[in-house]
Amino acid sequence: MWLTIAKLILFLLSSIGYWEYFRRKTKITLYFLPAFTVSCQVTVLFAAGLLNCLAKTVFLLFVTGLFLAVFYSVRDFRERSSAKGGGFGFFRYYFSIGYLYFFVTLGVVCLAVRGRIFLHYDNFSHWALVVKNMLQADRYPNFQDTLVTFQEYPLGSASFIYYFSKVVSKAESIQMLAQAFMMVSFLLPIFKYVRKQKWAALAFMALFTNFIFCYNTGINDLLVDTLLPLQGAALLLFFCSECLPRSKAVDGGVSVLYAIPFFCMAMQVKNSGVYFVAVGCILAFYGGFKAKGQGAWKYLVTAAAPFFSLYLWKAHCSYVFAAATVSKHAMTAENYGQVYSEKSVGDIKLVAQKMLQFTVSGKDLYCLIAFLVFSGTVVFFLGKGVRKAYSCFIGASVSLYLTYMAGMLFMYLFSMPGGEAAALAGSERYRRTIFIVIYYFAVIMVLQCIPEIAGNYRGGIQRSHGAFAYHPLEGAVWAVYHYLCTR
């Protein structure tokens, strides 16, 4: 146990080494560094998996991160000795409310998954199965691994779990922790929008994180239906807030090429990640148009990179498996044509009718609408600075939802066998993917309102002692937020 804890600390130090390197060499916002690092590591591990050198790459990644952490620590120590640096060296940059959330959440997850084992069927059909295979063979699965039937399923999350487990421990609980590490890394960018009332924001994020970890797939599984939307949301947030031309005038911005690891990881987490890549490509084309020829090629390269990684993955699968193109849920024309041809006209109509009914109904949908109405009410009365942004967010959410559901219909028609398609197998879990993305951005809107809530509360108290009373709605909001927002 103590050896595992020591290795976990070393892994965190290695990760911090990368964070600090990227902090010094780029203009990426501090809270995006873990997400960016994970995306870069997954992209590097993906390339290593194709080249059949996973074990050596894990060693190099881990040692390089440790070297960077030691190097910057020694350099900062020398600067402090010359009275040029601050206390704690570069670690002081990570003494913030966001990184407190990051490390405390990981600590809670450590306790939650301690001694746990996999129980969900899908772990044994693919997700945990491929990780176990990689840990045993130190390579991606090939024709020798007959138990791997989802041969074209991407291995993005499995690659990082393999890396984490090779360094720390191969125990199933550590594999769960590795997945949680990725998820928390992609939640952390939300703290970019926390300016004031940080303890209130921290409490709100703690509740939201607990909700996310329980909403779709549990933290004791390796299914990616929660990881994928968090990574996709972080991709879109990074692109919009860090890379688009309008952001450069406000925040200094970063090169759009830094979004490539996010794009490639989204493509390699799951086949449905192509949806988030497609949305990101639309943004990339928009950014290239606004660039007006000045660096527009960077946007085109960024949009093309994930599809190049997809091409490499399919070429790899065709090489190491005899019939990968028609394996279960393979994203190929051959597989789609074969599955679709097995459905009758009646089957197609039945699936389409069920999907239409499912799209406009369900407890999850009603709960999301209720949350959006609540957050919209808060924004309208108390968040004057983000009213326009919230209106755009609602429009974007509707578009995301409808296009995603259209993609789900395509999946059931062209990728799911007849019986599973007719029953809309897994539909609730799949739909929650896009719901998590919408919740993700709604939370950002609410967090931006917290300072105004606190300010209006203080103003309301002052007005209540004068000639004016505050709005009736404020009383309900203050009852919830009063304690947290005045700490």
Tab-separated table of C-alpha atoms in Angstrom:
chain	number	residue	atom	x	y	z
A	1	MET	CA	0.000	0.000	0.000
A	2	TRP	CA	2.709	2.485	0.997
A	3	LEU	CA	4.697	1.624	-2.117
A	4	THR	CA	1.628	2.343	-4.240
A	5	ILE	CA	1.137	5.687	-2.494
A	6	ALA	CA	4.784	6.575	-3.111
A	7	LYS	CA	4.453	5.704	-6.796
A	8	LEU	CA	1.253	7.738	-7.021
A	9	ILE	CA	3.058	10.767	-5.566
A	10	LEU	CA	5.858	10.305	-8.101
A	11	PHE	CA	3.290	10.138	-10.902
A	12	LEU	CA	1.749	13.400	-9.685
A	13	LEU	CA	5.204	15.011	-9.542
A	14	SER	CA	5.870	13.837	-13.083
A	15	SER	CA	2.554	15.347	-14.181
A	16	ILE	CA	3.364	18.627	-12.423
A	17	GLY	CA	6.662	18.691	-14.303
A	18	TYR	CA	4.750	18.694	-17.589
A	19	TRP	CA	2.278	21.284	-16.311
A	20	GLU	CA	5.121	23.611	-15.404
A	21	TYR	CA	6.860	23.089	-18.728
A	22	PHE	CA	3.720	23.970	-20.658
A	23	ARG	CA	3.003	26.900	-18.318
A	24	ARG	CA	6.397	28.401	-19.075
A	25	LYS	CA	6.464	27.637	-22.797
A	26	THR	CA	2.885	28.475	-23.760
A	27	LYS	CA	0.177	30.984	-22.891
A	28	ILE	CA	-2.295	28.247	-21.973
A	29	THR	CA	-4.451	29.169	-18.977
A	30	LEU	CA	-3.276	27.493	-15.765
A	31	TYR	CA	-6.451	25.435	-15.340
A	32	PHE	CA	-6.146	23.876	-18.800
A	33	LEU	CA	-2.672	22.452	-18.116
A	34	PRO	CA	-3.723	19.014	-16.735
A	35	ALA	CA	-6.249	18.516	-19.552
A	36	PHE	CA	-3.697	19.585	-22.151
A	37	THR	CA	-1.048	17.318	-20.624
A	38	VAL	CA	-3.355	14.283	-20.567
A	39	SER	CA	-4.348	14.927	-24.191
A	40	CYS	CA	-0.681	15.198	-25.232
A	41	GLN	CA	0.219	12.015	-23.367
A	42	VAL	CA	-2.665	10.079	-24.925
A	43	THR	CA	-1.602	11.284	-28.384
A	44	VAL	CA	2.014	10.241	-27.787
A	45	LEU	CA	0.934	6.871	-26.360
A	46	PHE	CA	-1.342	6.332	-29.347
A	47	ALA	CA	1.608	6.816	-31.696
A	48	ALA	CA	3.716	4.514	-29.515
A	49	GLY	CA	0.997	1.861	-29.630
A	50	LEU	CA	0.993	1.941	-33.418
A	51	LEU	CA	4.798	1.627	-33.401
A	52	ASN	CA	4.696	-1.197	-30.834
A	53	CYS	CA	6.877	0.565	-28.255
A	54	LEU	CA	4.406	1.285	-25.439
A	55	ALA	CA	6.549	0.167	-22.480
A	56	LYS	CA	9.558	2.273	-23.517
A	57	THR	CA	7.340	5.287	-24.148
A	58	VAL	CA	5.761	4.972	-20.698
A	59	PHE	CA	9.218	4.980	-19.123
A	60	LEU	CA	10.311	8.011	-21.136
A	61	LEU	CA	7.121	9.946	-20.402
A	62	PHE	CA	7.338	9.273	-16.685
A	63	VAL	CA	11.062	10.003	-16.336
A	64	THR	CA	10.865	13.135	-18.492
A	65	GLY	CA	8.114	14.553	-16.284
A	66	LEU	CA	10.134	13.848	-13.140
A	67	PHE	CA	13.187	15.450	-14.712
A	68	LEU	CA	11.194	18.580	-15.569
A	69	ALA	CA	9.824	18.808	-12.019
A	70	VAL	CA	13.316	18.455	-10.479
A	71	PHE	CA	14.898	20.797	-13.031
A	72	TYR	CA	12.442	23.637	-12.422
A	73	SER	CA	12.572	23.077	-8.647
A	74	VAL	CA	16.376	23.371	-8.625
A	75	ARG	CA	16.307	26.416	-10.879
A	76	ASP	CA	13.720	28.155	-8.713
A	77	PHE	CA	15.742	27.301	-5.603
A	78	ARG	CA	18.776	28.997	-7.127
A	79	GLU	CA	16.692	32.034	-8.022
A	80	ARG	CA	15.366	32.234	-4.466
A	81	SER	CA	18.919	32.060	-3.205
A	82	SER	CA	19.616	35.095	-5.390
A	83	ALA	CA	16.506	36.830	-4.022
A	84	LYS	CA	14.820	36.669	-7.432
A	85	GLY	CA	12.151	34.041	-6.826
A	86	GLY	CA	9.161	33.605	-4.563
A	87	GLY	CA	8.485	31.079	-1.844
A	88	PHE	CA	7.767	27.445	-2.749
A	89	GLY	CA	9.243	27.927	-6.219
A	90	PHE	CA	6.951	27.195	-9.148
A	91	PHE	CA	4.633	25.170	-6.888
A	92	ARG	CA	3.110	28.455	-5.724
A	93	TYR	CA	1.303	28.737	-9.053
A	94	TYR	CA	-0.696	25.655	-8.125
A	95	PHE	CA	-1.748	26.955	-4.699
A	96	SER	CA	-5.171	27.991	-5.985
A	97	ILE	CA	-8.779	27.091	-5.440
A	98	GLY	CA	-8.900	25.112	-8.676
A	99	TYR	CA	-5.934	22.918	-7.871
A	100	LEU	CA	-7.196	22.473	-4.335
A	101	TYR	CA	-10.336	21.073	-5.944
A	102	PHE	CA	-8.212	18.893	-8.236
A	103	PHE	CA	-6.113	17.237	-5.539
A	104	VAL	CA	-8.893	16.932	-2.946
A	105	THR	CA	-11.178	15.310	-5.523
A	106	LEU	CA	-8.469	12.805	-6.431
A	107	GLY	CA	-8.006	12.068	-2.723
A	108	VAL	CA	-11.718	11.415	-2.292
A	109	VAL	CA	-11.724	9.159	-5.368
A	110	CYS	CA	-8.757	7.230	-3.934
A	111	LEU	CA	-10.825	6.441	-0.856
A	112	ALA	CA	-13.949	5.682	-2.893
A	113	VAL	CA	-12.311	3.141	-5.222
A	114	ARG	CA	-10.020	1.506	-2.667
A	115	GLY	CA	-10.449	-2.252	-2.892
A	116	ARG	CA	-13.128	-2.032	-5.607
A	117	ILE	CA	-13.317	-4.427	-8.561
A	118	PHE	CA	-15.047	-4.218	-11.931
A	119	LEU	CA	-18.664	-5.403	-12.065
A	120	HIS	CA	-20.282	-3.900	-15.178
A	121	TYR	CA	-20.489	-6.301	-18.126
A	122	ASP	CA	-18.948	-3.839	-20.603
A	123	ASN	CA	-15.717	-3.863	-18.612
A	124	PHE	CA	-15.319	-7.539	-19.438
A	125	SER	CA	-16.467	-7.253	-23.053
A	126	HIS	CA	-14.019	-4.464	-23.902
A	127	TRP	CA	-12.978	-1.548	-21.699
A	128	ALA	CA	-11.203	-3.296	-18.823
A	129	LEU	CA	-10.421	-6.295	-21.016
A	130	VAL	CA	-8.180	-4.331	-23.377
A	131	VAL	CA	-6.395	-2.595	-20.488
A	132	LYS	CA	-5.632	-5.970	-18.906
A	133	ASN	CA	-4.418	-7.242	-22.258
A	134	MET	CA	-2.143	-4.225	-22.728
A	135	LEU	CA	-0.699	-4.543	-19.223
A	136	GLN	CA	0.124	-8.200	-19.863
A	137	ALA	CA	1.530	-7.859	-23.387
A	138	ASP	CA	2.829	-4.229	-23.366
A	139	ARG	CA	1.255	-3.620	-26.769
A	140	TYR	CA	-2.045	-2.907	-28.458
A	141	PRO	CA	-4.279	-5.978	-29.073
A	142	ASN	CA	-3.767	-7.946	-32.292
A	143	PHE	CA	-4.891	-11.192	-33.934
A	144	GLN	CA	-3.392	-13.218	-31.070
A	145	ASP	CA	-5.917	-11.733	-28.626
A	146	THR	CA	-9.049	-13.637	-29.558
A	147	LEU	CA	-11.061	-12.300	-26.613
A	148	VAL	CA	-10.943	-8.776	-28.069
A	149	THR	CA	-13.992	-8.688	-30.349
A	150	PHE	CA	-14.488	-4.911	-30.601
A	151	GLN	CA	-11.363	-4.728	-32.711
A	152	GLU	CA	-11.786	-1.229	-34.116
A	153	TYR	CA	-12.800	0.427	-30.842
A	154	PRO	CA	-10.253	3.211	-30.207
A	155	LEU	CA	-7.852	2.820	-27.269
A	156	GLY	CA	-7.372	6.435	-26.182
A	157	SER	CA	-8.547	6.049	-22.589
A	158	ALA	CA	-6.977	2.570	-22.336
A	159	SER	CA	-3.616	4.040	-23.358
A	160	PHE	CA	-3.609	6.533	-20.492
A	161	ILE	CA	-4.858	3.927	-17.995
A	162	TYR	CA	-2.057	1.654	-19.167
A	163	TYR	CA	0.467	4.459	-18.578
A	164	PHE	CA	-0.935	5.286	-15.138
A	165	SER	CA	-1.113	1.626	-14.092
A	166	LYS	CA	2.388	0.752	-15.330
A	167	VAL	CA	3.783	3.527	-13.131
A	168	VAL	CA	1.570	3.153	-10.042
A	169	SER	CA	-0.066	-0.303	-9.865
A	170	LYS	CA	-1.972	-2.778	-12.028
A	171	ALA	CA	-4.769	-3.132	-9.450
A	172	GLU	CA	-8.296	-2.564	-10.761
A	173	SER	CA	-8.847	0.224	-8.237
A	174	ILE	CA	-5.813	2.069	-9.644
A	175	GLN	CA	-7.218	1.711	-13.147
A	176	MET	CA	-10.410	3.352	-11.870
A	177	LEU	CA	-8.312	6.134	-10.340
A	178	ALA	CA	-6.553	6.650	-13.677
A	179	GLN	CA	-9.891	7.180	-15.402
A	180	ALA	CA	-10.983	9.580	-12.652
A	181	PHE	CA	-7.699	11.473	-13.060
A	182	MET	CA	-8.602	12.141	-16.680
A	183	MET	CA	-12.152	13.191	-15.812
A	184	VAL	CA	-11.068	15.622	-13.088
A	185	SER	CA	-8.447	17.045	-15.460
A	186	PHE	CA	-11.200	17.870	-17.953
A	187	LEU	CA	-13.433	19.361	-15.239
A	188	LEU	CA	-10.689	21.664	-13.946
A	189	PRO	CA	-10.879	24.184	-16.868
A	190	ILE	CA	-14.226	25.349	-15.495
A	191	PHE	CA	-12.275	27.177	-12.788
A	192	LYS	CA	-10.995	29.572	-15.431
A	193	TYR	CA	-14.319	31.365	-14.983
A	194	VAL	CA	-14.104	31.617	-11.205
A	195	ARG	CA	-13.055	35.182	-10.398
A	196	LYS	CA	-14.536	35.968	-6.996
A	197	GLN	CA	-16.421	34.118	-4.262
A	198	LYS	CA	-14.055	31.194	-4.812
A	199	TRP	CA	-15.219	29.139	-1.832
A	200	ALA	CA	-18.791	29.294	-3.077
A	201	ALA	CA	-17.593	28.192	-6.505
A	202	LEU	CA	-15.616	25.366	-4.919
A	203	ALA	CA	-18.690	24.107	-3.057
A	204	PHE	CA	-20.780	24.303	-6.222
A	205	MET	CA	-18.128	22.418	-8.203
A	206	ALA	CA	-17.920	19.740	-5.509
A	207	LEU	CA	-21.661	19.138	-5.871
A	208	PHE	CA	-21.435	19.153	-9.655
A	209	THR	CA	-18.516	16.696	-9.641
A	210	ASN	CA	-20.390	14.326	-7.350
A	211	PHE	CA	-23.339	14.543	-9.733
A	212	ILE	CA	-21.138	13.827	-12.767
A	213	PHE	CA	-19.469	10.846	-11.119
A	214	CYS	CA	-22.860	9.301	-10.314
A	215	TYR	CA	-24.951	10.436	-13.277
A	216	ASN	CA	-24.019	8.211	-16.197
A	217	THR	CA	-21.250	5.732	-15.463
A	218	GLY	CA	-19.696	5.180	-12.057
A	219	ILE	CA	-16.084	5.810	-11.149
A	220	ASN	CA	-15.700	2.082	-10.538
A	221	ASP	CA	-16.022	1.332	-14.278
A	222	LEU	CA	-13.828	2.011	-17.295
A	223	LEU	CA	-16.732	2.802	-19.625
A	224	VAL	CA	-16.030	6.130	-21.325
A	225	ASP	CA	-19.556	7.557	-21.515
A	226	THR	CA	-18.678	10.143	-18.856
A	227	LEU	CA	-15.063	10.697	-19.852
A	228	LEU	CA	-15.940	11.340	-23.502
A	229	PRO	CA	-18.329	14.289	-22.938
A	230	LEU	CA	-15.985	15.869	-20.377
A	231	GLN	CA	-13.106	15.620	-22.841
A	232	GLY	CA	-15.313	16.883	-25.662
A	233	ALA	CA	-16.536	19.821	-23.583
A	234	ALA	CA	-12.960	20.683	-22.587
A	235	LEU	CA	-11.979	20.532	-26.268
A	236	LEU	CA	-14.717	22.975	-27.280
A	237	LEU	CA	-14.002	25.237	-24.301
A	238	PHE	CA	-10.277	25.285	-25.030
A	239	PHE	CA	-10.843	26.065	-28.676
A	240	CYS	CA	-13.398	28.814	-28.051
A	241	SER	CA	-11.745	30.493	-25.061
A	242	GLU	CA	-8.068	30.043	-25.898
A	243	CYS	CA	-7.655	29.753	-29.654
A	244	LEU	CA	-10.295	31.678	-31.610
A	245	PRO	CA	-9.169	35.061	-32.977
A	246	ARG	CA	-11.563	37.058	-30.797
A	247	SER	CA	-9.983	35.483	-27.692
A	248	LYS	CA	-6.533	36.698	-28.678
A	249	ALA	CA	-7.639	40.290	-28.338
A	250	VAL	CA	-8.874	39.603	-24.824
A	251	ASP	CA	-6.642	36.995	-23.218
A	252	GLY	CA	-3.560	36.975	-25.430
A	253	GLY	CA	-4.616	33.614	-26.879
A	254	VAL	CA	-2.566	30.612	-27.893
A	255	SER	CA	-1.812	29.031	-31.237
A	256	VAL	CA	-4.665	26.937	-32.548
A	257	LEU	CA	-2.134	24.140	-33.100
A	258	TYR	CA	-2.227	23.513	-29.339
A	259	ALA	CA	-5.758	22.180	-29.842
A	260	ILE	CA	-4.468	19.242	-31.911
A	261	PRO	CA	-3.925	16.928	-28.894
A	262	PHE	CA	-7.495	17.634	-27.724
A	263	PHE	CA	-8.833	16.807	-31.193
A	264	CYS	CA	-6.785	13.627	-31.518
A	265	MET	CA	-7.751	12.377	-28.072
A	266	ALA	CA	-11.456	12.995	-28.756
A	267	MET	CA	-11.157	10.872	-31.879
A	268	GLN	CA	-9.361	8.097	-29.988
A	269	VAL	CA	-11.584	7.815	-26.882
A	270	LYS	CA	-14.609	6.370	-28.646
A	271	ASN	CA	-16.094	6.256	-32.140
A	272	SER	CA	-18.766	8.761	-31.138
A	273	GLY	CA	-15.974	11.205	-30.326
A	274	VAL	CA	-16.095	12.044	-34.031
A	275	TYR	CA	-19.156	14.153	-33.158
A	276	PHE	CA	-17.119	16.498	-30.948
A	277	VAL	CA	-14.349	16.540	-33.523
A	278	ALA	CA	-16.889	17.583	-36.164
A	279	VAL	CA	-18.180	20.423	-33.976
A	280	GLY	CA	-14.591	21.476	-33.310
A	281	CYS	CA	-13.862	21.422	-37.055
A	282	ILE	CA	-16.783	23.776	-37.664
A	283	LEU	CA	-15.235	26.147	-35.125
A	284	ALA	CA	-11.844	25.687	-36.802
A	285	PHE	CA	-13.255	26.652	-40.198
A	286	TYR	CA	-14.900	29.657	-38.569
A	287	GLY	CA	-11.590	30.630	-36.971
A	288	GLY	CA	-9.752	30.174	-40.247
A	289	PHE	CA	-12.298	32.413	-41.983
A	290	LYS	CA	-11.892	35.115	-39.314
A	291	ALA	CA	-8.109	34.847	-39.590
A	292	LYS	CA	-8.501	36.110	-43.191
A	293	GLY	CA	-5.504	34.282	-44.587
A	294	GLN	CA	-3.150	35.128	-41.738
A	295	GLY	CA	-2.369	31.750	-40.237
A	296	ALA	CA	-5.525	30.175	-41.654
A	297	TRP	CA	-3.467	27.099	-42.552
A	298	LYS	CA	-3.080	26.375	-38.840
A	299	TYR	CA	-6.832	25.949	-38.497
A	300	LEU	CA	-6.914	23.581	-41.461
A	301	VAL	CA	-4.054	21.512	-40.034
A	302	THR	CA	-5.812	21.361	-36.664
A	303	ALA	CA	-9.047	20.179	-38.275
A	304	ALA	CA	-7.232	17.575	-40.381
A	305	ALA	CA	-5.071	16.116	-37.569
A	306	PRO	CA	-7.757	13.962	-35.858
A	307	PHE	CA	-8.849	12.446	-39.167
A	308	PHE	CA	-5.246	11.590	-39.937
A	309	SER	CA	-5.040	9.822	-36.565
A	310	LEU	CA	-8.261	7.969	-37.457
A	311	TYR	CA	-6.731	6.891	-40.752
A	312	LEU	CA	-3.636	5.579	-38.931
A	313	TRP	CA	-5.811	3.691	-36.448
A	314	LYS	CA	-7.838	2.006	-39.171
A	315	ALA	CA	-4.699	1.127	-41.108
A	316	HIS	CA	-3.273	-0.416	-37.928
A	317	CYS	CA	-6.433	-2.438	-37.264
A	318	SER	CA	-6.530	-3.709	-40.841
A	319	TYR	CA	-2.931	-4.843	-40.457
A	320	VAL	CA	-3.206	-6.649	-37.102
A	321	PHE	CA	-6.721	-8.111	-37.463
A	322	ALA	CA	-8.054	-10.254	-40.294
A	323	ALA	CA	-11.590	-8.800	-40.377
A	324	ALA	CA	-11.431	-5.556	-38.404
A	325	THR	CA	-13.558	-3.618	-40.892
A	326	VAL	CA	-16.614	-5.773	-40.126
A	327	SER	CA	-16.008	-6.276	-36.396
A	328	LYS	CA	-18.553	-5.113	-33.826
A	329	HIS	CA	-19.327	-1.387	-34.107
A	330	ALA	CA	-16.459	-0.771	-36.529
A	331	MET	CA	-16.762	2.720	-38.020
A	332	THR	CA	-16.383	1.552	-41.625
A	333	ALA	CA	-18.550	1.581	-44.739
A	334	GLU	CA	-18.361	-2.218	-44.929
A	335	ASN	CA	-19.725	-2.695	-41.432
A	336	TYR	CA	-22.402	-0.025	-41.819
A	337	GLY	CA	-23.574	-1.525	-45.093
A	338	GLN	CA	-23.726	-5.021	-43.664
A	339	VAL	CA	-25.635	-4.039	-40.513
A	340	TYR	CA	-28.067	-1.776	-42.388
A	341	SER	CA	-28.811	-4.455	-44.992
A	342	GLU	CA	-29.994	-6.805	-42.237
A	343	LYS	CA	-32.841	-4.426	-41.311
A	344	SER	CA	-36.204	-4.446	-43.048
A	345	VAL	CA	-38.180	-1.332	-43.930
A	346	GLY	CA	-40.392	-2.044	-40.913
A	347	ASP	CA	-37.341	-2.242	-38.649
A	348	ILE	CA	-36.076	1.091	-39.912
A	349	LYS	CA	-39.439	2.782	-39.360
A	350	LEU	CA	-39.715	1.295	-35.873
A	351	VAL	CA	-36.257	2.503	-34.852
A	352	ALA	CA	-36.904	5.977	-36.286
A	353	GLN	CA	-40.258	6.281	-34.473
A	354	LYS	CA	-38.782	5.125	-31.174
A	355	MET	CA	-35.871	7.542	-31.508
A	356	LEU	CA	-38.189	10.456	-32.243
A	357	GLN	CA	-40.291	9.647	-29.185
A	358	PHE	CA	-37.167	9.158	-27.069
A	359	THR	CA	-35.698	12.481	-28.229
A	360	VAL	CA	-38.599	14.496	-26.795
A	361	SER	CA	-39.232	12.528	-23.612
A	362	GLY	CA	-37.549	10.979	-20.604
A	363	LYS	CA	-36.764	11.933	-16.993
A	364	ASP	CA	-33.205	12.957	-17.862
A	365	LEU	CA	-34.446	15.416	-20.469
A	366	TYR	CA	-36.999	16.926	-18.091
A	367	CYS	CA	-34.386	17.291	-15.340
A	368	LEU	CA	-32.023	19.033	-17.749
A	369	ILE	CA	-34.757	21.422	-18.867
A	370	ALA	CA	-35.584	22.190	-15.223
A	371	PHE	CA	-31.922	22.924	-14.484
A	372	LEU	CA	-31.660	25.185	-17.531
A	373	VAL	CA	-34.808	27.039	-16.484
A	374	PHE	CA	-33.420	27.502	-12.961
A	375	SER	CA	-29.998	28.632	-14.159
A	376	GLY	CA	-31.637	30.861	-16.784
A	377	THR	CA	-33.734	32.499	-14.072
A	378	VAL	CA	-30.635	33.134	-11.978
A	379	VAL	CA	-28.802	34.576	-14.981
A	380	PHE	CA	-31.729	36.777	-16.031
A	381	PHE	CA	-32.248	38.385	-12.634
A	382	LEU	CA	-28.743	38.306	-11.190
A	383	GLY	CA	-26.231	37.711	-13.962
A	384	LYS	CA	-26.613	40.778	-16.111
A	385	GLY	CA	-23.120	40.360	-17.554
A	386	VAL	CA	-23.836	36.953	-19.085
A	387	ARG	CA	-27.444	37.258	-20.251
A	388	LYS	CA	-26.514	37.460	-23.939
A	389	ALA	CA	-24.023	34.633	-23.590
A	390	TYR	CA	-26.655	32.482	-21.888
A	391	SER	CA	-29.110	33.061	-24.722
A	392	CYS	CA	-26.455	31.927	-27.206
A	393	PHE	CA	-25.712	28.945	-24.975
A	394	ILE	CA	-29.367	27.838	-25.026
A	395	GLY	CA	-29.444	28.030	-28.815
A	396	ALA	CA	-26.190	26.104	-29.077
A	397	SER	CA	-27.448	23.483	-26.603
A	398	VAL	CA	-30.579	22.826	-28.642
A	399	SER	CA	-28.468	22.483	-31.792
A	400	LEU	CA	-26.003	20.154	-30.060
A	401	TYR	CA	-28.792	17.996	-28.677
A	402	LEU	CA	-30.718	17.628	-31.933
A	403	THR	CA	-27.646	16.903	-34.053
A	404	TYR	CA	-26.323	14.437	-31.478
A	405	MET	CA	-29.652	12.592	-31.404
A	406	ALA	CA	-29.579	12.456	-35.204
A	407	GLY	CA	-26.158	10.855	-34.870
A	408	MET	CA	-27.583	8.331	-32.414
A	409	LEU	CA	-30.303	7.429	-34.916
A	410	PHE	CA	-27.591	6.867	-37.512
A	411	MET	CA	-25.747	4.606	-35.046
A	412	TYR	CA	-28.808	2.451	-34.350
A	413	LEU	CA	-29.578	2.094	-38.039
A	414	PHE	CA	-26.091	1.451	-39.345
A	415	SER	CA	-24.075	0.074	-36.424
A	416	MET	CA	-26.450	-1.725	-34.037
A	417	PRO	CA	-27.784	-5.227	-34.846
A	418	GLY	CA	-31.546	-5.509	-35.352
A	419	GLY	CA	-32.585	-6.638	-31.870
A	420	GLU	CA	-30.437	-4.087	-30.053
A	421	ALA	CA	-31.490	-1.318	-32.432
A	422	ALA	CA	-35.209	-2.061	-32.006
A	423	ALA	CA	-34.810	-1.914	-28.218
A	424	LEU	CA	-32.652	1.244	-28.421
A	425	ALA	CA	-30.084	-0.591	-26.304
A	426	GLY	CA	-28.031	1.741	-24.121
A	427	SER	CA	-29.941	4.802	-25.297
A	428	GLU	CA	-30.198	6.415	-21.855
A	429	ARG	CA	-26.444	6.094	-21.304
A	430	TYR	CA	-25.606	7.378	-24.762
A	431	ARG	CA	-27.942	10.377	-24.506
A	432	ARG	CA	-26.486	11.382	-21.158
A	433	THR	CA	-23.236	11.993	-23.020
A	434	ILE	CA	-24.591	15.138	-24.662
A	435	PHE	CA	-26.479	16.073	-21.500
A	436	ILE	CA	-23.178	16.145	-19.589
A	437	VAL	CA	-21.753	18.563	-22.162
A	438	ILE	CA	-24.746	20.863	-21.737
A	439	TYR	CA	-24.516	20.677	-17.942
A	440	TYR	CA	-20.793	21.454	-18.225
A	441	PHE	CA	-21.366	24.765	-19.996
A	442	ALA	CA	-24.449	25.620	-17.912
A	443	VAL	CA	-22.306	25.328	-14.784
A	444	ILE	CA	-19.833	27.803	-16.281
A	445	MET	CA	-22.695	30.276	-16.742
A	446	VAL	CA	-23.859	29.823	-13.154
A	447	LEU	CA	-20.341	30.210	-11.741
A	448	GLN	CA	-19.979	33.528	-13.532
A	449	CYS	CA	-23.112	34.731	-11.734
A	450	ILE	CA	-21.951	33.910	-8.212
A	451	PRO	CA	-20.047	37.230	-7.706
A	452	GLU	CA	-23.116	39.156	-8.837
A	453	ILE	CA	-25.293	37.070	-6.527
A	454	ALA	CA	-23.073	38.053	-3.616
A	455	GLY	CA	-22.990	41.676	-4.726
A	456	ASN	CA	-26.758	41.827	-5.139
A	457	TYR	CA	-27.170	40.230	-1.739
A	458	ARG	CA	-25.109	42.938	-0.060
A	459	GLY	CA	-26.900	45.579	-2.111
A	460	GLY	CA	-30.257	44.053	-1.205
A	461	ILE	CA	-29.432	44.194	2.486
A	462	GLN	CA	-28.456	47.824	2.145
A	463	ARG	CA	-31.608	48.659	0.213
A	464	SER	CA	-33.794	46.816	2.686
A	465	HIS	CA	-32.544	49.142	5.389
A	466	GLY	CA	-33.328	52.127	3.180
A	467	ALA	CA	-36.289	53.101	1.072
A	468	PHE	CA	-36.167	50.126	-1.310
A	469	ALA	CA	-36.528	46.368	-0.847
A	470	TYR	CA	-34.770	43.829	-3.048
A	471	HIS	CA	-36.563	41.776	-5.695
A	472	PRO	CA	-38.705	38.897	-4.292
A	473	LEU	CA	-36.688	36.319	-6.267
A	474	GLU	CA	-33.540	37.382	-4.465
A	475	GLY	CA	-34.865	36.115	-1.160
A	476	ALA	CA	-35.005	32.538	-2.417
A	477	VAL	CA	-31.557	32.739	-3.972
A	478	TRP	CA	-29.984	34.352	-0.908
A	479	ALA	CA	-31.333	31.579	1.298
A	480	VAL	CA	-29.287	29.112	-0.736
A	481	TYR	CA	-26.156	31.137	-1.358
A	482	HIS	CA	-25.918	33.502	1.605
A	483	TYR	CA	-23.535	31.496	3.724
A	484	LEU	CA	-21.183	30.458	0.916
A	485	CYS	CA	-21.073	33.769	-0.922
A	486	THR	CA	-20.215	35.826	2.142
A	487	ARG	CA	-17.307	33.686	3.356
